[in-house]
XYZ file of N, CA and C in Angstrom:
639
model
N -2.475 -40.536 -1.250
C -2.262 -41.972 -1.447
C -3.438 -42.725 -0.861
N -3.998 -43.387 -1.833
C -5.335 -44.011 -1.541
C -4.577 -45.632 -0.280
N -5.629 -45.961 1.175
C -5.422 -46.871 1.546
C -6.071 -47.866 0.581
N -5.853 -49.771 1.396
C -6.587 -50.386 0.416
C -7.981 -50.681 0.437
N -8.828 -49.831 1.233
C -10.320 -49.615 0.897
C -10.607 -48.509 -0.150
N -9.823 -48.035 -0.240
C -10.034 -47.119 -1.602
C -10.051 -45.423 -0.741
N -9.865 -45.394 0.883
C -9.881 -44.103 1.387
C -8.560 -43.024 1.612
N -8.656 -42.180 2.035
C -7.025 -42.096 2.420
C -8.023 -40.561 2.835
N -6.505 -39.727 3.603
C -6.675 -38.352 4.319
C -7.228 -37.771 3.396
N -6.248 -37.607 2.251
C -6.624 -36.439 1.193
C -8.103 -36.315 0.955
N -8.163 -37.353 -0.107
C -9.670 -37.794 -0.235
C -11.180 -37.504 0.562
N -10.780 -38.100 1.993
C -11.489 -37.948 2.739
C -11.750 -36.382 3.232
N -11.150 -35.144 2.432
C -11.569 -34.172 2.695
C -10.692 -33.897 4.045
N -9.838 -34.478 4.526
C -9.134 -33.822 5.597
C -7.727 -32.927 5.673
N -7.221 -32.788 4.360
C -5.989 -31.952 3.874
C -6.428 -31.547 3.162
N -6.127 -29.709 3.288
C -6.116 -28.957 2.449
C -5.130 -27.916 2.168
N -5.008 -27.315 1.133
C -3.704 -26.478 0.972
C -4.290 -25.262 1.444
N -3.598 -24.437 2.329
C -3.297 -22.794 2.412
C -3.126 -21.786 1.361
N -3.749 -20.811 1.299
C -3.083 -20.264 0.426
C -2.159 -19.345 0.676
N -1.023 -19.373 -0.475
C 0.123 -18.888 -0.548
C 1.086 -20.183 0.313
N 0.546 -21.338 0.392
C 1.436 -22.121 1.335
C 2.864 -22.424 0.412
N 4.207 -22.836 0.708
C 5.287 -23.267 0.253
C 5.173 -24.526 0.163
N 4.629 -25.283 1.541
C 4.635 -26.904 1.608
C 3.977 -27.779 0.219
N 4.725 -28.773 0.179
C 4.575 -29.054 -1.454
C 2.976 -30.237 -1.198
N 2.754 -30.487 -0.182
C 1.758 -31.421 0.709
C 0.883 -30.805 0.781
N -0.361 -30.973 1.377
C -1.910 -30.228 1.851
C -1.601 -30.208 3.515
N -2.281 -29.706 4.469
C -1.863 -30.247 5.646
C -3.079 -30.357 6.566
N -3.234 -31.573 6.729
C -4.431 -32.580 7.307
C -4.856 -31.220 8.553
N -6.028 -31.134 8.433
C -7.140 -30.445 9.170
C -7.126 -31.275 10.769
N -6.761 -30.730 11.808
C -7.169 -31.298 12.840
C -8.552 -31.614 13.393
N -8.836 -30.271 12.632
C -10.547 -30.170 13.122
C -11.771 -31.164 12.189
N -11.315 -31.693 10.879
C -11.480 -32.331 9.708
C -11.380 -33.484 9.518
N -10.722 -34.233 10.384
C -10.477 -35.561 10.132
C -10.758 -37.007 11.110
N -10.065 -37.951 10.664
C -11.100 -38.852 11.758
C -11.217 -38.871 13.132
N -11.772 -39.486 13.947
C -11.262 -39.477 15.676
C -10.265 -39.933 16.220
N -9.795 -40.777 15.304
C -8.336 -41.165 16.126
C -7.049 -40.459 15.705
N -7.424 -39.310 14.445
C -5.924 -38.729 14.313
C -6.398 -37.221 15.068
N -7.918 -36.979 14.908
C -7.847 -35.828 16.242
C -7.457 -35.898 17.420
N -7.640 -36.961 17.990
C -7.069 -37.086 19.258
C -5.697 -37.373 19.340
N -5.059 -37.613 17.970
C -3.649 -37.632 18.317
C -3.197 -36.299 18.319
N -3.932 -35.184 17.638
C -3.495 -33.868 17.437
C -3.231 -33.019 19.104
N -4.115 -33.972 19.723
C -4.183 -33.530 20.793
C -2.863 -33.392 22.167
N -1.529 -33.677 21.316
C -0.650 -33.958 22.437
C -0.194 -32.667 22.374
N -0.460 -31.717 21.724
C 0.179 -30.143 22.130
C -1.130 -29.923 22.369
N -1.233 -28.567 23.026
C -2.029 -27.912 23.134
C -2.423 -26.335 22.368
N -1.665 -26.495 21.268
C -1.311 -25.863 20.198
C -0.946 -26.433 18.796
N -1.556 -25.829 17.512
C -1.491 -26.512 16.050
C 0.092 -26.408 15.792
N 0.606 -27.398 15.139
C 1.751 -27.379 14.730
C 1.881 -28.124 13.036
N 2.489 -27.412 12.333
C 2.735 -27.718 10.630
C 2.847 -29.151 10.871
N 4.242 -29.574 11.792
C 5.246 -30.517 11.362
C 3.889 -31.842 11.386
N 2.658 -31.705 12.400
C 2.095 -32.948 12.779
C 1.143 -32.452 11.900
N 0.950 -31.576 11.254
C -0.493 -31.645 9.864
C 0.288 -32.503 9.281
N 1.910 -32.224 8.509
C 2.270 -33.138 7.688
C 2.265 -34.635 7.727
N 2.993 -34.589 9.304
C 3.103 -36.258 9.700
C 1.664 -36.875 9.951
N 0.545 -35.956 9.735
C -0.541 -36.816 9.786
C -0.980 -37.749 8.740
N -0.227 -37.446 7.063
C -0.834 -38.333 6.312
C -0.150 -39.662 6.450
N 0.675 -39.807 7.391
C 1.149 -41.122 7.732
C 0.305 -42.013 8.793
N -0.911 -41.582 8.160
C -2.432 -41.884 9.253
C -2.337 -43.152 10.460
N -1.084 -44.154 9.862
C -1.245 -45.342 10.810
C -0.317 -45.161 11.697
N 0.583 -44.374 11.523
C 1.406 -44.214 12.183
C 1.491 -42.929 13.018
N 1.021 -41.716 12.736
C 0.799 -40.859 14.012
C 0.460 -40.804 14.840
N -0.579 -41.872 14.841
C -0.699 -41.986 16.424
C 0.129 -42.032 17.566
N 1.063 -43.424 17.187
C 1.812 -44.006 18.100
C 2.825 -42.975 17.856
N 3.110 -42.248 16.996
C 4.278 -41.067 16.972
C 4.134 -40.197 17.590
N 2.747 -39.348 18.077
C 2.388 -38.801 18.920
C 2.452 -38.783 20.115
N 1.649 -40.187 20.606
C 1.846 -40.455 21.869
C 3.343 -40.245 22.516
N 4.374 -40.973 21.817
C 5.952 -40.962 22.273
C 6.088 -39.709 21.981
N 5.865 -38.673 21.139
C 6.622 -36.738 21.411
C 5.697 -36.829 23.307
N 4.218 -37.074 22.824
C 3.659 -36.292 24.549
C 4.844 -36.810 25.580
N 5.182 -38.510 25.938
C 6.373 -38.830 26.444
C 7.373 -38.460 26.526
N 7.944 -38.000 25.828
C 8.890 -37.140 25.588
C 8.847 -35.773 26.101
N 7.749 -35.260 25.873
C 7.377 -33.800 26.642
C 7.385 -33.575 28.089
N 7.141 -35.181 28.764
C 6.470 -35.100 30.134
C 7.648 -35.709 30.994
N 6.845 -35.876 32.377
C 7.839 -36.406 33.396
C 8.404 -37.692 33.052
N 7.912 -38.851 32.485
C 8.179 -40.141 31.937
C 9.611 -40.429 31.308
N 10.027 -38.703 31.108
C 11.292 -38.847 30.465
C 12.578 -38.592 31.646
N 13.840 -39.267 31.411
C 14.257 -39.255 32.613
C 15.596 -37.685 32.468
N 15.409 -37.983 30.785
C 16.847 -36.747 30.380
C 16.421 -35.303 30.960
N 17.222 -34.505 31.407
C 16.493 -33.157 32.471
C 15.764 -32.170 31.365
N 15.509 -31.146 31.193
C 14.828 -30.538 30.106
C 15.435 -29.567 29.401
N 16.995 -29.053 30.087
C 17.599 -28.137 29.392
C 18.431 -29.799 28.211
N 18.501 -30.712 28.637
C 19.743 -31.759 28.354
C 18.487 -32.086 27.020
N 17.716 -32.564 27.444
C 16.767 -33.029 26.146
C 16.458 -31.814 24.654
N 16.829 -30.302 25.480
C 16.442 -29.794 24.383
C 17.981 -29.240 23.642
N 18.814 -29.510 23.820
C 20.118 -29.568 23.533
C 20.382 -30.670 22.314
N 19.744 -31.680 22.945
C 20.044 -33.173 21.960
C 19.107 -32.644 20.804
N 17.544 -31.522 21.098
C 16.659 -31.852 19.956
C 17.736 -30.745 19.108
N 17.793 -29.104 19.387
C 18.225 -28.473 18.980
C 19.437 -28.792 17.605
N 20.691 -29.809 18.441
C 21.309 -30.349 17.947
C 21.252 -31.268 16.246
N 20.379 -32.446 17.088
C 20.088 -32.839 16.053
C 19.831 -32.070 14.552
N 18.580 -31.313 14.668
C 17.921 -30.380 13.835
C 19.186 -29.481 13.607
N 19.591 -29.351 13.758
C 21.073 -28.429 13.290
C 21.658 -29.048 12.346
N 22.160 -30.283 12.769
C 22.687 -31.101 12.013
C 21.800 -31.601 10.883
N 21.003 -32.337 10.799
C 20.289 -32.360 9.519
C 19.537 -31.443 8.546
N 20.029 -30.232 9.107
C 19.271 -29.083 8.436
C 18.175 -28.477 8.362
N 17.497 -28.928 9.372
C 15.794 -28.714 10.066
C 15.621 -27.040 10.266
N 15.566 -26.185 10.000
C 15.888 -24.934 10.417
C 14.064 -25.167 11.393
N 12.951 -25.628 10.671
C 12.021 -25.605 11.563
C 12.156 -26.229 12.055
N 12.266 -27.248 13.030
C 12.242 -28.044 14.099
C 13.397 -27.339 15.078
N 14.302 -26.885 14.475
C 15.187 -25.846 15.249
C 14.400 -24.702 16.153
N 13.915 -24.249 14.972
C 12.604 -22.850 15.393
C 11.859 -23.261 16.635
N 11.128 -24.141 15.886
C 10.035 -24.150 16.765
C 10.920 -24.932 18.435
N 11.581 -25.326 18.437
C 12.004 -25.635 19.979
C 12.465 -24.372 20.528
N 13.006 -23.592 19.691
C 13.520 -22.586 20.564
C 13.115 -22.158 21.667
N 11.371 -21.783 21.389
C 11.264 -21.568 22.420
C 10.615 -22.115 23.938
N 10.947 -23.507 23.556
C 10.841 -24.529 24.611
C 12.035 -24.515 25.400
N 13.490 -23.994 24.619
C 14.988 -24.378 25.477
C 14.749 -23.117 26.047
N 14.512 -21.831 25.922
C 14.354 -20.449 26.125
C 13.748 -20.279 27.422
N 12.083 -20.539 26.964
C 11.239 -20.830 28.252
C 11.800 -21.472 29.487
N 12.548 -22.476 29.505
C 12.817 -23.425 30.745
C 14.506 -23.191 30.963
N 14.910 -21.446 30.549
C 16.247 -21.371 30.715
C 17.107 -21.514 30.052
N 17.434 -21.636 29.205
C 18.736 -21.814 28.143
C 18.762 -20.411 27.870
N 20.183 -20.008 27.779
C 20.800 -18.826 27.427
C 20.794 -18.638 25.959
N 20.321 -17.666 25.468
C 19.977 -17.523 23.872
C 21.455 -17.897 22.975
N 22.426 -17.248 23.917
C 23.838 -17.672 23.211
C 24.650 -18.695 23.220
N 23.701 -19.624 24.238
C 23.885 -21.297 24.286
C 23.318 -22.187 22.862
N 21.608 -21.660 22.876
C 21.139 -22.109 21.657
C 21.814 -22.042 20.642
N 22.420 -20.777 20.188
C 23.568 -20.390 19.161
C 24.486 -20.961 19.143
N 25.239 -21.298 19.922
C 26.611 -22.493 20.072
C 26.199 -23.668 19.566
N 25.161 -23.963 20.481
C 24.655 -25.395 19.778
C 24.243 -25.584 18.204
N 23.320 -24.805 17.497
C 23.487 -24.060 15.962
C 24.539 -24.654 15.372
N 26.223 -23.804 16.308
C 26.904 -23.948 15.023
C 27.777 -25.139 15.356
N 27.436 -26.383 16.228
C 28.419 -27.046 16.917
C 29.254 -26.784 17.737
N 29.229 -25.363 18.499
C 30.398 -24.909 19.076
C 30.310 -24.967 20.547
N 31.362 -25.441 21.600
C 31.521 -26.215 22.699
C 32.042 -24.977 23.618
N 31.529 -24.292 24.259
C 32.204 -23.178 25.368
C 32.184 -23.411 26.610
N 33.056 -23.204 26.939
C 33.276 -23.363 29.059
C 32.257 -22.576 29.699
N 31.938 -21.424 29.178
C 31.282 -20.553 30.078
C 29.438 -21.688 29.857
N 29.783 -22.073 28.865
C 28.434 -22.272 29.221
C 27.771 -23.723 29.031
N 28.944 -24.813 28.996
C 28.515 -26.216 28.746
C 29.161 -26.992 29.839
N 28.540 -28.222 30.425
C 28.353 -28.482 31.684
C 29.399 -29.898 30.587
N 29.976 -30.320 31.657
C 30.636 -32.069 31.241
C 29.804 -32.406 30.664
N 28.427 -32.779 31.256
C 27.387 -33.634 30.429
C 26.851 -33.196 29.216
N 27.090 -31.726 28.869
C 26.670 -31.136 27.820
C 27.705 -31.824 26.664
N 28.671 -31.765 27.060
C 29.923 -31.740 26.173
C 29.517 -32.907 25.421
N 29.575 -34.121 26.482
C 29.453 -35.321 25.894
C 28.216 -35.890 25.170
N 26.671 -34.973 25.710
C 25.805 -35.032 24.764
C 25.853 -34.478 23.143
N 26.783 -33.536 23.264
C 27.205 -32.570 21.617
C 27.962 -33.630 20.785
N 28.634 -34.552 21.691
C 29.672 -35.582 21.049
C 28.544 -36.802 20.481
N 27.433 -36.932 21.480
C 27.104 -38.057 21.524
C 26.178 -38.335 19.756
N 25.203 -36.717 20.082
C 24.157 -36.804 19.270
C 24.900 -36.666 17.717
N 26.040 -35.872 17.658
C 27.300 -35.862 15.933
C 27.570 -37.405 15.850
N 27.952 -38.157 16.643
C 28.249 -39.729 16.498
C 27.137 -40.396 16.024
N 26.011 -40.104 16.560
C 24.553 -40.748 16.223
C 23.536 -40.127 14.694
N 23.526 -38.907 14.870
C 23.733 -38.670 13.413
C 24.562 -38.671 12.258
N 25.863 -38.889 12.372
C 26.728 -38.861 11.660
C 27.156 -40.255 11.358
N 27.017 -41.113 12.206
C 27.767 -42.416 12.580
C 26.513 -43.340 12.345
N 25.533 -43.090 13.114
C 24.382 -44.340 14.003
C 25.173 -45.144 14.724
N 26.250 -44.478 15.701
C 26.949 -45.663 16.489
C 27.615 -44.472 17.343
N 28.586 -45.134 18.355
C 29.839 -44.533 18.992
C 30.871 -45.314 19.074
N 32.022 -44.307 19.183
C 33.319 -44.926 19.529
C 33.098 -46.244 20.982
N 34.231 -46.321 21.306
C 34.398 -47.251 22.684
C 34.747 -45.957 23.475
N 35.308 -45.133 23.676
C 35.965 -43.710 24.439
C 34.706 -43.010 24.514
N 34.124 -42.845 23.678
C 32.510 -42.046 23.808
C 31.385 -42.764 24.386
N 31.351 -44.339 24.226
C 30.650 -44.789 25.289
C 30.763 -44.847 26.716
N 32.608 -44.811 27.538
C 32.868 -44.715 28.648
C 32.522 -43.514 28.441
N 32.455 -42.661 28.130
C 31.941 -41.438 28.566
C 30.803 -41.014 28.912
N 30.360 -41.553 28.345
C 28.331 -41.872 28.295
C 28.358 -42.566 29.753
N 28.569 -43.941 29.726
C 28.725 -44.585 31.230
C 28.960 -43.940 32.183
N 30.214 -43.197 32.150
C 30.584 -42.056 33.029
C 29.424 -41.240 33.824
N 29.063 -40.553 32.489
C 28.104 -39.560 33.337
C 26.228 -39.534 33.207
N 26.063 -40.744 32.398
C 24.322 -40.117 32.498
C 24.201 -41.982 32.533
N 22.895 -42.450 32.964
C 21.923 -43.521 33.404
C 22.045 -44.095 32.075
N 22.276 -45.486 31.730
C 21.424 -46.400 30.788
C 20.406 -45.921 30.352
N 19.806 -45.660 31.177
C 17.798 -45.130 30.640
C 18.126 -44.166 29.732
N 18.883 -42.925 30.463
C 19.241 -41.163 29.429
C 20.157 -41.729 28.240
N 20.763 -42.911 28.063
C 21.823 -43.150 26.955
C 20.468 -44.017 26.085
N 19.811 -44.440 26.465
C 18.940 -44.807 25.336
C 17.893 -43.862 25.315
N 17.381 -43.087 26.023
C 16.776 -41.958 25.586
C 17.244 -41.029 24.323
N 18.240 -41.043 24.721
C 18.621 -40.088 23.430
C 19.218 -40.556 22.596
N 19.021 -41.777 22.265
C 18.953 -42.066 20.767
C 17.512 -42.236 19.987
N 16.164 -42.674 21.283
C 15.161 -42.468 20.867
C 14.890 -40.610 20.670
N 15.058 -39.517 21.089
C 15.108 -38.613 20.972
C 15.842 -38.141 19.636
N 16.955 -38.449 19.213
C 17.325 -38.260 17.992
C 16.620 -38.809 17.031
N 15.720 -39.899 17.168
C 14.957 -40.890 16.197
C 13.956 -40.006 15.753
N 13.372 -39.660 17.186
C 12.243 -38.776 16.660
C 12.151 -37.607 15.764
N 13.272 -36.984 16.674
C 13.314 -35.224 16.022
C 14.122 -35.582 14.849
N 14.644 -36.616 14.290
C 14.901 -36.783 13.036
C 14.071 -36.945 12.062
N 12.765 -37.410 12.642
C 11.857 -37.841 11.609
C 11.030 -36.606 11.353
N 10.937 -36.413 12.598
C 9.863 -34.812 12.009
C 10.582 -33.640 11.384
N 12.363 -33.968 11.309
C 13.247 -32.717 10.690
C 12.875 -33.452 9.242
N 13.168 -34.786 8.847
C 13.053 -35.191 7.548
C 11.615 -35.000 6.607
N 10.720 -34.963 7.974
C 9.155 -34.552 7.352
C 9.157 -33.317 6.709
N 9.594 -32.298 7.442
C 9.710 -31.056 7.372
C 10.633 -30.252 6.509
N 11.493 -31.158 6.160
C 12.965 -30.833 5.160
C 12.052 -31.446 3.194
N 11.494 -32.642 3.448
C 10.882 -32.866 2.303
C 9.379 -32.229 1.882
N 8.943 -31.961 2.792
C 7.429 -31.410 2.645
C 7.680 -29.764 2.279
N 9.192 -29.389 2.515
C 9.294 -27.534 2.550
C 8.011 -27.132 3.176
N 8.286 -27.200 4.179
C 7.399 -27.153 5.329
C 6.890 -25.275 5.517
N 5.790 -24.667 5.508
C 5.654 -23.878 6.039
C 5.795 -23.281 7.630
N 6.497 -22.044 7.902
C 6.622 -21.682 9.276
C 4.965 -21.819 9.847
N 5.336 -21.999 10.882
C 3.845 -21.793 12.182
C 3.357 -20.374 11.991
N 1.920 -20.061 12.125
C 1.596 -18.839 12.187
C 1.659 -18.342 13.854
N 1.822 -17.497 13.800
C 2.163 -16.715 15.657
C 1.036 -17.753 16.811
N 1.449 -18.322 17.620
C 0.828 -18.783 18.438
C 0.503 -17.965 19.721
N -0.419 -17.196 20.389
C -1.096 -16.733 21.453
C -0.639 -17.277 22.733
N -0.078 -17.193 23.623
C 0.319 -17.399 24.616
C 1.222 -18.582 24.502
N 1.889 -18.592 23.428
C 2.863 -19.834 23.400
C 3.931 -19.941 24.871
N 4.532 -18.953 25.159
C 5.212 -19.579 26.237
C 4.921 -19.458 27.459
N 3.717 -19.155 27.983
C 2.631 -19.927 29.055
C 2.337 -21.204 28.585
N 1.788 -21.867 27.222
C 1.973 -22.865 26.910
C 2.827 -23.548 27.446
N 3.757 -22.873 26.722
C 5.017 -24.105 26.933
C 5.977 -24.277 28.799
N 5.490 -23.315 29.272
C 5.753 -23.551 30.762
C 5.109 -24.671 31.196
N 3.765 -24.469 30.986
C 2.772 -25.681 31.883
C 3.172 -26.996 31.412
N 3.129 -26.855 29.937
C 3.397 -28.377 29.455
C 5.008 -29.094 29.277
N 5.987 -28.462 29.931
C 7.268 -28.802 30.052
C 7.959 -28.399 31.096
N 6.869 -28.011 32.421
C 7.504 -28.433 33.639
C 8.025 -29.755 34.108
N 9.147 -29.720 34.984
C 9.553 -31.164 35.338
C 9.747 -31.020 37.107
N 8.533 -30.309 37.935
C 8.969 -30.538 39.090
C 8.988 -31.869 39.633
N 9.157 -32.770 39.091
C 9.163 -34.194 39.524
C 10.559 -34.445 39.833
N 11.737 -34.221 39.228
C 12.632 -34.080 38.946
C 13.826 -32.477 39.795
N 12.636 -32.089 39.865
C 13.413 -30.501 40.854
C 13.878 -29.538 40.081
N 13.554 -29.579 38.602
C 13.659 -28.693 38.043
C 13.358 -27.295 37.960
């Protein structure tokens, strides 16, 4: 899609297709394209499909970027098993199988029980392994995808147990990982190719000793 100077990603030689790719899109070159969407590439420290795709939304990745790094870091107040519960979730629910994937092994890395991730998968709520606050986040994020709202009983519940700040966190958290499940659900997104030390990666960049995690 040409901007109105007549340029755009494609054009400009910065998306190209893979071969044998599924994705019905090209997927913008990190290394290829201008300086301000390289440096947005820059909030992982690793290539990811979902942000080649969301890059041809050139005006807008930036600032979409910046808020995932926020989201990644101490700035966020939700704890890191609780945040990756809400992403997991979500992506369950809208049918994201990649955005599912690829967190996995962010909830994994920082502790989540593989047969927790799986519960969460299929919506399913167990004692052995969901905390009060879990419960009511499983309730919260089905109301918010399902609804875009809550009951009055599900908001005292919310009140109950997590901060103003974490109750609007995670509706910005559902916002997000909704958008990159919907990127990824319309683009038939190709899987990631094997990443090299991904979960040393993902230790360094989703510690929360700020927090005592």
């Amino acid at each position: 899609m040409a901007a109105e100077n007549g340029s755009s990603v494609e054009s400009s030689a910065t998306a190209k297709a893979i071969p044998g790719q599924r994705a019905v899109f090209p997927y913008v070159d990190p290394r290829n394209t201008t300086p301000e969407l390289a440096e947005a590439f820059k909030v992982l420290p690793f290539d990811r499909n979902v942000l080649k795709q969301l890059a041809h939304a050139e005006g807008f990745f930036p600032p979409i970027s910046q808020l995932l790094g926020t989201v990644f870091r101490s700035t966020r107040e939700l704890p890191t098993l609780e945040w990756q519960l809400v992403v997991l979730r979500t992506a369950a629910l809208i049918g994201a199988h990649y955005v599912f994937e690829i967190n996995t092994p962010v909830a994994l890395v920082n502790g989540m029980p593989n047969a927790k991730r799986l519960l969460i998968a299929f919506g399913i709520v167990n004692d052995e392994f969901y905390s009060v606050r879990d419960r009511v986040l499983m309730e919260y994020v089905e109301a918010l995808v399902r609804t875009d709202t809550v009951s009055d009983p599900l908001l005292a519940s919310l009140k109950t147990h997590f901060t103003t700040r974490e109750i609007i966190e995670v509706i910005v958290i559902v916002g997000l990982y909704s958008i990159f499940g919907r990127v990824t659900n319309v683009s038939r997104i190709d899987d990631d190719p094997e990443i090299p030390g991904l979960m040393d990666s993902l230790t360094k960049l989703t510690g929360q000793k700020d927090r005592g995690e």
